[in-house]
Amino acid sequence: MRADRLVATLLFLQDRGRVTVPEVAAELEVSERTARRDLEALAASGIPVYSQRGRGGGWSLVGGARTNLTGLTADEIRALFLVTGPLSATPELRTTLRKLVRALPPTLRPHAEAATRAGVVDATDWSRNAVTADASHRSALQGAVVDGIRVRLGYAGVGKPAGERTVDPLGLVAKAGVDYLVAGTDKGLRTFRLSRVTSVEPTGEPVVRPPDFDLATAWRALSGAFQDGMYAVTARARVRPDTLALLQRLLGGRVRVGGPLPDGWTEVWVDGPAAKALAGHLAGLGAGVEVLEPPEVRRWLARIGAELTGMYAGERADPPPGP
């Protein structure tokens, strides 16, 4: 709490230019003795604060000096540095944080520096390799968003050659280690994965921003529509006990577990974007999963099984060796 009071006292000094002990005590709702101690602590910490006795006296910053202190409390400083550890922070952000540390009073610096070493944020999904977008493209899009400039975007969709389109950059979103651009297009709001961006060319024209646009609200709507597509088909199945944990690990929240069946297996419901895609996910688990319905998922599994049998009919059916 004292570190927070020192910050508040310094900001009060900066705002008033000169203050008295009673004024500080009233502003911070502390005793005059505590206020005097805090002012003396600021002076002892190296901040150019001095006192002048007599009529019109008080405490002032030497020469009207000011600091770049942002007004953050000790808890806010700790939270800021905790979420911007060395792995999650970009080089630009790390430079900014170093400047912020230098702007803090000495009493707060150890907390900030310790917080940077306390943890890291790594949003990369274990199930895939990290895909990093070209840094120049990210930087260009960030600039376009901040400056409100329309861009010609080179973009290669899944299974499609790169094409070019003119978009209104409205914001950048990071989800599970993947960066997305939210932009206005002639077909409405769309998302673009930064790893598929091939070029960014500012047009010099101002962005057309939808009325009352809010990035967080727009992202929830866009990602919600995508997520709904991931739950377009639901299969009811039975799972062998030694396969249930693997199924949950592979498909996560798309698996809903029911109760145990008389034969020791477990009933589950599994969601997917389409019958073919869902069958492809489940086929890799072999006889550990039996789909009971719908019929279209069972038909796709039968087709996949027949294709695999035809391709590998000459191979031994022994299980592969362990790692």
PDB file of N, CA and C in Angstrom, residues 203-238:
ATOM      1  N   THR A 203      -3.236   2.224 -49.436  1.00  0.00           N
ATOM      2  CA  THR A 203      -3.785   2.960 -50.573  1.00  0.00           C
ATOM      3  C   THR A 203      -3.783   4.467 -50.342  1.00  0.00           C
ATOM      4  N   GLY A 204      -3.621   4.879 -49.094  1.00  0.00           N
ATOM      5  CA  GLY A 204      -3.719   6.299 -48.773  1.00  0.00           C
ATOM      6  C   GLY A 204      -5.138   6.758 -48.523  1.00  0.00           C
ATOM      7  N   GLU A 205      -6.115   5.902 -48.781  1.00  0.00           N
ATOM      8  CA  GLU A 205      -7.518   6.253 -48.552  1.00  0.00           C
ATOM      9  C   GLU A 205      -7.903   5.949 -47.108  1.00  0.00           C
ATOM     10  N   PRO A 206      -8.801   6.733 -46.532  1.00  0.00           N
ATOM     11  CA  PRO A 206      -9.196   6.482 -45.140  1.00  0.00           C
ATOM     12  C   PRO A 206     -10.063   5.237 -45.013  1.00  0.00           C
ATOM     13  N   VAL A 207      -9.942   4.567 -43.909  1.00  0.00           N
ATOM     14  CA  VAL A 207     -10.756   3.388 -43.607  1.00  0.00           C
ATOM     15  C   VAL A 207     -12.214   3.812 -43.430  1.00  0.00           C
ATOM     16  N   VAL A 208     -13.102   2.985 -43.922  1.00  0.00           N
ATOM     17  CA  VAL A 208     -14.534   3.164 -43.664  1.00  0.00           C
ATOM     18  C   VAL A 208     -14.884   2.276 -42.476  1.00  0.00           C
ATOM     19  N   ARG A 209     -15.132   2.890 -41.341  1.00  0.00           N
ATOM     20  CA  ARG A 209     -15.392   2.140 -40.110  1.00  0.00           C
ATOM     21  C   ARG A 209     -16.891   2.058 -39.860  1.00  0.00           C
ATOM     22  N   PRO A 210     -17.414   0.852 -39.626  1.00  0.00           N
ATOM     23  CA  PRO A 210     -18.851   0.725 -39.339  1.00  0.00           C
ATOM     24  C   PRO A 210     -19.238   1.548 -38.117  1.00  0.00           C
ATOM     25  N   PRO A 211     -20.444   2.095 -38.090  1.00  0.00           N
ATOM     26  CA  PRO A 211     -20.882   2.871 -36.923  1.00  0.00           C
ATOM     27  C   PRO A 211     -20.806   2.046 -35.644  1.00  0.00           C
ATOM     28  N   ASP A 212     -20.311   2.661 -34.581  1.00  0.00           N
ATOM     29  CA  ASP A 212     -20.235   2.005 -33.260  1.00  0.00           C
ATOM     30  C   ASP A 212     -19.438   0.703 -33.303  1.00  0.00           C
ATOM     31  N   PHE A 213     -18.428   0.627 -34.181  1.00  0.00           N
ATOM     32  CA  PHE A 213     -17.634  -0.608 -34.279  1.00  0.00           C
ATOM     33  C   PHE A 213     -16.844  -0.838 -32.994  1.00  0.00           C
ATOM     34  N   ASP A 214     -16.882  -2.063 -32.497  1.00  0.00           N
ATOM     35  CA  ASP A 214     -16.093  -2.476 -31.339  1.00  0.00           C
ATOM     36  C   ASP A 214     -15.402  -3.785 -31.698  1.00  0.00           C
ATOM     37  N   LEU A 215     -14.073  -3.808 -31.614  1.00  0.00           N
ATOM     38  CA  LEU A 215     -13.314  -4.967 -32.073  1.00  0.00           C
ATOM     39  C   LEU A 215     -13.690  -6.231 -31.312  1.00  0.00           C
ATOM     40  N   ALA A 216     -13.786  -6.144 -29.980  1.00  0.00           N
ATOM     41  CA  ALA A 216     -14.091  -7.344 -29.188  1.00  0.00           C
ATOM     42  C   ALA A 216     -15.459  -7.908 -29.564  1.00  0.00           C
ATOM     43  N   THR A 217     -16.438  -7.030 -29.748  1.00  0.00           N
ATOM     44  CA  THR A 217     -17.785  -7.485 -30.114  1.00  0.00           C
ATOM     45  C   THR A 217     -17.785  -8.108 -31.506  1.00  0.00           C
ATOM     46  N   ALA A 218     -17.081  -7.462 -32.438  1.00  0.00           N
ATOM     47  CA  ALA A 218     -17.016  -7.992 -33.801  1.00  0.00           C
ATOM     48  C   ALA A 218     -16.333  -9.356 -33.824  1.00  0.00           C
ATOM     49  N   TRP A 219     -15.242  -9.507 -33.060  1.00  0.00           N
ATOM     50  CA  TRP A 219     -14.534 -10.790 -33.042  1.00  0.00           C
ATOM     51  C   TRP A 219     -15.413 -11.895 -32.474  1.00  0.00           C
ATOM     52  N   ARG A 220     -16.161 -11.582 -31.405  1.00  0.00           N
ATOM     53  CA  ARG A 220     -17.042 -12.602 -30.831  1.00  0.00           C
ATOM     54  C   ARG A 220     -18.075 -13.070 -31.853  1.00  0.00           C
ATOM     55  N   ALA A 221     -18.603 -12.135 -32.632  1.00  0.00           N
ATOM     56  CA  ALA A 221     -19.595 -12.516 -33.644  1.00  0.00           C
ATOM     57  C   ALA A 221     -18.963 -13.351 -34.753  1.00  0.00           C
ATOM     58  N   LEU A 222     -17.789 -12.931 -35.232  1.00  0.00           N
ATOM     59  CA  LEU A 222     -17.138 -13.650 -36.325  1.00  0.00           C
ATOM     60  C   LEU A 222     -16.655 -15.028 -35.877  1.00  0.00           C
ATOM     61  N   SER A 223     -16.018 -15.088 -34.706  1.00  0.00           N
ATOM     62  CA  SER A 223     -15.519 -16.378 -34.227  1.00  0.00           C
ATOM     63  C   SER A 223     -16.660 -17.286 -33.812  1.00  0.00           C
ATOM     64  N   GLY A 224     -17.773 -16.682 -33.332  1.00  0.00           N
ATOM     65  CA  GLY A 224     -18.927 -17.494 -32.973  1.00  0.00           C
ATOM     66  C   GLY A 224     -19.518 -18.192 -34.174  1.00  0.00           C
ATOM     67  N   ALA A 225     -19.566 -17.480 -35.312  1.00  0.00           N
ATOM     68  CA  ALA A 225     -20.085 -18.102 -36.535  1.00  0.00           C
ATOM     69  C   ALA A 225     -19.190 -19.247 -36.977  1.00  0.00           C
ATOM     70  N   PHE A 226     -17.865 -19.056 -36.859  1.00  0.00           N
ATOM     71  CA  PHE A 226     -16.930 -20.123 -37.212  1.00  0.00           C
ATOM     72  C   PHE A 226     -17.098 -21.317 -36.277  1.00  0.00           C
ATOM     73  N   GLN A 227     -17.248 -21.029 -34.986  1.00  0.00           N
ATOM     74  CA  GLN A 227     -17.386 -22.112 -34.014  1.00  0.00           C
ATOM     75  C   GLN A 227     -18.674 -22.890 -34.248  1.00  0.00           C
ATOM     76  N   ASP A 228     -19.741 -22.170 -34.604  1.00  0.00           N
ATOM     77  CA  ASP A 228     -21.000 -22.869 -34.894  1.00  0.00           C
ATOM     78  C   ASP A 228     -20.814 -23.869 -36.028  1.00  0.00           C
ATOM     79  N   GLY A 229     -19.972 -23.488 -37.007  1.00  0.00           N
ATOM     80  CA  GLY A 229     -19.710 -24.394 -38.119  1.00  0.00           C
ATOM     81  C   GLY A 229     -18.979 -25.651 -37.695  1.00  0.00           C
ATOM     82  N   MET A 230     -18.221 -25.563 -36.598  1.00  0.00           N
ATOM     83  CA  MET A 230     -17.497 -26.730 -36.102  1.00  0.00           C
ATOM     84  C   MET A 230     -18.426 -27.728 -35.414  1.00  0.00           C
ATOM     85  N   TYR A 231     -19.685 -27.324 -35.163  1.00  0.00           N
ATOM     86  CA  TYR A 231     -20.639 -28.189 -34.457  1.00  0.00           C
ATOM     87  C   TYR A 231     -21.841 -28.500 -35.347  1.00  0.00           C
ATOM     88  N   ALA A 232     -21.614 -28.522 -36.658  1.00  0.00           N
ATOM     89  CA  ALA A 232     -22.721 -28.724 -37.597  1.00  0.00           C
ATOM     90  C   ALA A 232     -23.276 -30.150 -37.556  1.00  0.00           C
ATOM     91  N   VAL A 233     -22.440 -31.138 -37.239  1.00  0.00           N
ATOM     92  CA  VAL A 233     -22.855 -32.545 -37.224  1.00  0.00           C
ATOM     93  C   VAL A 233     -22.479 -33.158 -35.880  1.00  0.00           C
ATOM     94  N   THR A 234     -23.400 -33.939 -35.328  1.00  0.00           N
ATOM     95  CA  THR A 234     -23.136 -34.627 -34.060  1.00  0.00           C
ATOM     96  C   THR A 234     -23.316 -36.127 -34.246  1.00  0.00           C
ATOM     97  N   ALA A 235     -22.313 -36.877 -33.810  1.00  0.00           N
ATOM     98  CA  ALA A 235     -22.384 -38.341 -33.886  1.00  0.00           C
ATOM     99  C   ALA A 235     -22.517 -38.911 -32.479  1.00  0.00           C
ATOM    100  N   ARG A 236     -23.397 -39.891 -32.336  1.00  0.00           N
ATOM    101  CA  ARG A 236     -23.481 -40.656 -31.083  1.00  0.00           C
ATOM    102  C   ARG A 236     -22.661 -41.923 -31.264  1.00  0.00           C
ATOM    103  N   ALA A 237     -21.819 -42.200 -30.296  1.00  0.00           N
ATOM    104  CA  ALA A 237     -20.899 -43.333 -30.447  1.00  0.00           C
ATOM    105  C   ALA A 237     -20.675 -44.021 -29.114  1.00  0.00           C
ATOM    106  N   ARG A 238     -20.048 -45.185 -29.187  1.00  0.00           N
ATOM    107  CA  ARG A 238     -19.591 -45.888 -27.977  1.00  0.00           C
ATOM    108  C   ARG A 238     -18.080 -46.008 -28.075  1.00  0.00           C
TER     109      ARG A 238
END
